[in-house]
Amino acid sequence: MDMKMPISAAAITKMHAIIMAVVIIIAAVGASASYYLTLRPGAPEYIKIGWPAPLTGTLAGFAETTPWMAQQVEDYVNNKLGGIYLSEYGKKIPIKIIIRDTKSDPDLAATIAAELITKDNVDIMLALYSPAMTNPISAQCEKYGVPCIVSQTILLSWLMGAPYEWSYAIGLAEPDFAILFFDLFDSMGDKVNKKVAMINADDPDGRGFSESIKIVAKARGYTLIDAGLVPYGAADYSSYIYNWKSSGADILTGNMLFVDFATLWRQCNELGYKPKIVAMSRALLFPSWVEAIGGELPNGLIGYTWWSPFHPYKSSITGQTASQLVEAWEAHSGKQWTPVLGLTHAVLEVAIDAVKRAGSLDKTKIRDALAETNLNTIAGPVNFKAPLTPQQQARYRPFENLMKYKDHYVVVSPVAIQWVKGSKWPWEMQVIYNWESPEIPETAKMFLLS
Amino acid sequence: MIGMLEVIGLTKRFGALTAVKNVSFKISEKEIVGLIGPNGSGKTTLFNLISGFYKPDSGKVMFRDHEISGLPQHKICKMGIARTYQIPRPFLEMSVLENVMIGALYGADESLGKSRSHALECLKFVGLEKKKDVPAHNLNVSERKMLEIARALATKPKLLLLDEPLSGLNPKEVAQARELIRRIRDDFGVTVFWIEHIMRALRGVVERVIVLNYGEKIAEGSFEVVSSSSKVIEAYLGEKWVIG
Amino acid sequence: MELKSRYIYIVILLAVLTSLPLWVGGFLRDALILFFLYLAAAEVWGFMAKHAGIVSLGQQIFIGVGGYTTAVLSMYFGIPMYASVIISGLLGAGLAGLLSFPLLRLRGVYFAIGTFLAAEVIRLAFSGWEFVGAGKGLIFRDAYGIPTTIIYYPALALAVISIFLVYLLYHSKLGFGLRSIGADEDVACGLGVNTFVCKATCFILASLITTLVGAVNVIHHTYLHPTSAFSISWTVNFLFVAVIGGVGTIVGPIIGSALFVAFGYLFAQYLGLSLLLEGLIVLAILIALPQGVWSAISRKLKLNLKPPL
Ligand SMILES: Nc1ncnc2c1ncn2[C@@H]1O[C@H](COP(=O)(O)OP(=O)(O)OP(=O)(O)O)[C@@H](O)[C@H]1O
Ligand SMILES: [Mg+2]
């Protein structure tokens, strides 16, 4: 305070009153809130599953099915099954799935995860949809000691935070994609030459893909005509395209944003570059992205998926098959299914299974049960203790974290798909190569573009 | 006499317009010098060149035998040149006292405590001490003019540049202000360079007058000599009344 | 009444705040940490904007630099975490000093745009920098073990320091200089104010606080991602906190930050609508009380507080 300028007596008394009021309010709110929040008598009302999801923002496409899926499962478990039996309390307890919007912001995802843990006292957490979401959420779970199921993410990125004590992932392994594509190319024999045109986005995904392709291509005797890493939003790819054309590359591959790939593929068409195989990572995951390319151009483009209605699995909760789940979603939303649907359901299966086996809401017991998971889900078998296959071991050996922490993840094997004109939707994917998952039917025979 | 300010061949152009053209003159210590000229003749621009707000296109400004052209404004102020603005520019949200304290704190490099008493003295000198705690935006035009002067004085200048300090004042205030300007020199020993649009207001106070027209110096000398110069009368054609 | 009794109240308030984590629940502790962090950054942002006329839209630079430096130094270089926080503060202040040279020559909206662009450039640099995890982000494992009962204290300290800094700054010689610059930069310069040095000092101090906020935030959130660490939404949030409460006042951001944190939690359950609801409420407040909540209260109660309270 400025000593030379005394303030009126009235102002001072008011000041006193205000400061007093503030102190009392803080004390009262603090005391009552902490009493209320720590109060937990007898059997719990709910089994609480926390689910911070990017409902808005750049990742919103991934979480499109989240609220619906949560509602479906919650209704089924509570109404049809009467809850989950917990042996510790000797009765069935309903589940409550608490979804919060992270707005696709990693920092907000951490805030919200902490809120779900400290305020809503969730018993188990789900963290899905790209490293930007899974990493901050599972970091909070590690910090507070809450079991966390991570999915729909790239394992190498997630494992940067290893070792984990509380988090278990059902994820995708980067080294798989390049091998999947080259196994597919190899299966073509003499029908395509061994020249591969390549282009990648200048971002971590593009860089990672480029590195693995270079290694595999060299090992298998392919020649790469590499356009290098290109920034987002390039308007003109003609110099790369002429180069590919003149070198006669039969295969085009890479990892780009779908908008950039759409531009590239349109220009290839205009400039008369006609590769026999176009196998793209990332750009061809979602049907809406494929449609955005326009015209007949998407026909025959090749990508991969980790889930489809053709996968011969069913839900351990509802008994729905993959194709029934797809039908239910399409009937509810009027929108075409996306590969995200499967894992979005599978994480709930794994969460409920772990709580059921724990028979308790003690977080350590749930975590220990989670570690012992051995469940056939709608996205395939989940068993964190199962060893890697010999092929996986060979592929993952260069990646220390994948080898070291294999008890904390299972890999969902991708299969190669080809986009063709559909009956129900403009473009539908067909499984053309089941790779290391013989149980998944190949629904169509691959065709070459020219 | 000791030289205070020397301007040598000063030129300033704005695009095609030459606002100040090859102007040279000298001002000695403790002089009061008037600067007159018709509208747009480059008076304010000349002040802006001396105070460092503009850099000259050619020529230079010497202050007590040091070249100051090219130096930043705050350095020139600290060396001892303060100015007022034709249209007053008080710090509107700050009190009158705080306005003047800025000059004392920075221009004269004083401490907070010292600057407060010094600023009060300056306010007393211009007759604004009763308004010291009033926010500057509450002042009327003549009070703002006085605030300009007090604020400039608080920087402890050796040379004070006054840009039309009398405009907007009523006749009684004009008389007081003329007296005030004389006292600035007599009491504080400050050299005064004084722009006036109305020439007769200078009579009896200034030692010398410099006349600008279209950016050029067209006359220089005592008030009587300058005011009867045919060149000056011609420049003011149609505005004869202002000559006095 | 004696002025001293006010200090007694401040001491009581501080005593209550210091003992709070011992008896409030985990969630409230979390909320209070956010409250303090936003408060600390918004106080200095509001002071800069209102009094010195330095409207920065790039304070996220320092949130990010504070976070990354703290995490990298303690994880990769084995420096104790508290020392990493302090070093990050110094680094942030140094960076602010360097950025002053190109940026503070710009005025008004050009400065605002300049700071935003600088933040974007730094964000892009971090997005491609493998050493700090590039676009994959950085998980700050070492901070898992630090409970909120401990993080609470540096957050509280930052808020208190920030408030005192703003108070002292306002009444200091530098504060006078800054206020004159905020009012009319050319006139200030003509009165001997070295405007560049004053503005740079202010920018450095504010950025020092903001960097420390970023450092404490990363210990709390244990994760960094270039898009959110260097996101404009940080500065926009500081702006909201300052403006809702009453920009340029000390009490204003306290109210603003409390409202901001409360809104965040309150609206999070309205899935997909939370942004919209928050925006509407803020808009409503600003239309009803353009000077902010605190200015309205103090006018209503005729408190006649001297600035910058
Ligand atoms: N910043 C500027 N940019 C362009 N032209 C300018 C600038 N400042 C002044 N001028 C022009 O330079 C000329 C001289 O202006 P200046 O203000 O110096 O005249 P003045 O003698 O002070 O006039 P007044 O008696 O009206 O105050 C005018 O024609 C004016 O329009
Ligand atoms: Mg003028």
PDB file of C-alpha atoms in Angstrom, chain A residues 51-71 97 99-105 109 126-130 133-134 137 151-152 286 288-289 306 329 332-333 335-345 347-348, chain C residues 271-272:
ATOM      1  CA  TRP A  51     -12.829 -41.956 -20.924  1.00  0.00           C
ATOM      2  CA  PRO A  52     -11.237 -38.662 -22.003  1.00  0.00           C
ATOM      3  CA  ALA A  53     -11.847 -38.475 -25.757  1.00  0.00           C
ATOM      4  CA  PRO A  54     -11.245 -35.877 -28.495  1.00  0.00           C
ATOM      5  CA  LEU A  55     -14.904 -35.244 -29.311  1.00  0.00           C
ATOM      6  CA  THR A  56     -14.014 -31.914 -30.917  1.00  0.00           C
ATOM      7  CA  GLY A  57     -10.889 -30.603 -32.617  1.00  0.00           C
ATOM      8  CA  THR A  58      -8.542 -32.145 -35.141  1.00  0.00           C
ATOM      9  CA  LEU A  59      -8.833 -35.706 -33.813  1.00  0.00           C
ATOM     10  CA  ALA A  60     -12.625 -35.659 -33.607  1.00  0.00           C
ATOM     11  CA  GLY A  61     -12.945 -38.157 -36.481  1.00  0.00           C
ATOM     12  CA  PHE A  62     -11.390 -40.859 -34.303  1.00  0.00           C
ATOM     13  CA  ALA A  63     -13.803 -40.345 -31.405  1.00  0.00           C
ATOM     14  CA  GLU A  64     -16.900 -40.156 -33.581  1.00  0.00           C
ATOM     15  CA  THR A  65     -18.197 -43.499 -32.322  1.00  0.00           C
ATOM     16  CA  THR A  66     -17.146 -43.102 -28.681  1.00  0.00           C
ATOM     17  CA  PRO A  67     -20.320 -41.715 -27.005  1.00  0.00           C
ATOM     18  CA  TRP A  68     -22.549 -44.171 -28.848  1.00  0.00           C
ATOM     19  CA  MET A  69     -20.336 -47.117 -27.990  1.00  0.00           C
ATOM     20  CA  ALA A  70     -20.206 -46.145 -24.323  1.00  0.00           C
ATOM     21  CA  GLN A  71     -23.969 -45.813 -24.170  1.00  0.00           C
ATOM     22  CA  ILE A  97     -18.715 -44.654 -18.270  1.00  0.00           C
ATOM     23  CA  ILE A  99     -16.707 -39.362 -21.117  1.00  0.00           C
ATOM     24  CA  ARG A 100     -15.047 -35.962 -21.184  1.00  0.00           C
ATOM     25  CA  ASP A 101     -14.063 -33.897 -24.217  1.00  0.00           C
ATOM     26  CA  THR A 102     -10.320 -33.262 -24.535  1.00  0.00           C
ATOM     27  CA  LYS A 103     -10.863 -30.966 -27.528  1.00  0.00           C
ATOM     28  CA  SER A 104      -7.896 -32.808 -29.133  1.00  0.00           C
ATOM     29  CA  ASP A 105      -5.575 -30.842 -26.842  1.00  0.00           C
ATOM     30  CA  ALA A 109      -6.298 -34.341 -21.896  1.00  0.00           C
ATOM     31  CA  LEU A 126      -9.377 -45.655 -21.216  1.00  0.00           C
ATOM     32  CA  ALA A 127      -6.921 -43.776 -23.437  1.00  0.00           C
ATOM     33  CA  LEU A 128      -7.353 -43.983 -27.185  1.00  0.00           C
ATOM     34  CA  TYR A 129      -6.801 -42.218 -30.486  1.00  0.00           C
ATOM     35  CA  SER A 130      -3.219 -41.249 -31.357  1.00  0.00           C
ATOM     36  CA  MET A 133      -4.151 -38.328 -26.495  1.00  0.00           C
ATOM     37  CA  THR A 134      -2.917 -41.660 -25.145  1.00  0.00           C
ATOM     38  CA  ILE A 137      -3.660 -39.677 -20.239  1.00  0.00           C
ATOM     39  CA  SER A 151      -5.456 -48.388 -27.609  1.00  0.00           C
ATOM     40  CA  GLN A 152      -5.682 -47.106 -31.151  1.00  0.00           C
ATOM     41  CA  PHE A 286     -11.218 -43.753 -43.508  1.00  0.00           C
ATOM     42  CA  SER A 288     -14.582 -40.287 -46.059  1.00  0.00           C
ATOM     43  CA  TRP A 289     -10.930 -39.616 -46.864  1.00  0.00           C
ATOM     44  CA  TRP A 306      -6.593 -53.409 -38.230  1.00  0.00           C
ATOM     45  CA  TRP A 329     -23.492 -48.385 -35.904  1.00  0.00           C
ATOM     46  CA  HIS A 332     -27.834 -45.732 -35.588  1.00  0.00           C
ATOM     47  CA  SER A 333     -25.731 -43.047 -37.235  1.00  0.00           C
ATOM     48  CA  LYS A 335     -22.655 -43.189 -41.382  1.00  0.00           C
ATOM     49  CA  GLN A 336     -20.262 -45.691 -42.878  1.00  0.00           C
ATOM     50  CA  TRP A 337     -18.228 -47.739 -40.393  1.00  0.00           C
ATOM     51  CA  THR A 338     -14.576 -46.957 -39.743  1.00  0.00           C
ATOM     52  CA  PRO A 339     -11.799 -49.238 -38.424  1.00  0.00           C
ATOM     53  CA  VAL A 340     -11.892 -47.317 -35.124  1.00  0.00           C
ATOM     54  CA  LEU A 341     -15.143 -49.010 -34.154  1.00  0.00           C
ATOM     55  CA  GLY A 342     -13.540 -52.342 -33.219  1.00  0.00           C
ATOM     56  CA  LEU A 343     -10.945 -51.151 -30.714  1.00  0.00           C
ATOM     57  CA  THR A 344     -13.380 -48.647 -29.246  1.00  0.00           C
ATOM     58  CA  HIS A 345     -15.475 -51.635 -28.233  1.00  0.00           C
ATOM     59  CA  VAL A 347     -11.184 -51.566 -24.673  1.00  0.00           C
ATOM     60  CA  LEU A 348     -14.496 -51.705 -22.824  1.00  0.00           C
TER      61      LEU A 348
ATOM     62  CA  LEU C 271     -19.788 -33.114 -24.374  1.00  0.00           C
ATOM     63  CA  GLY C 272     -18.868 -31.251 -27.507  1.00  0.00           C
TER      64      GLY C 272
END
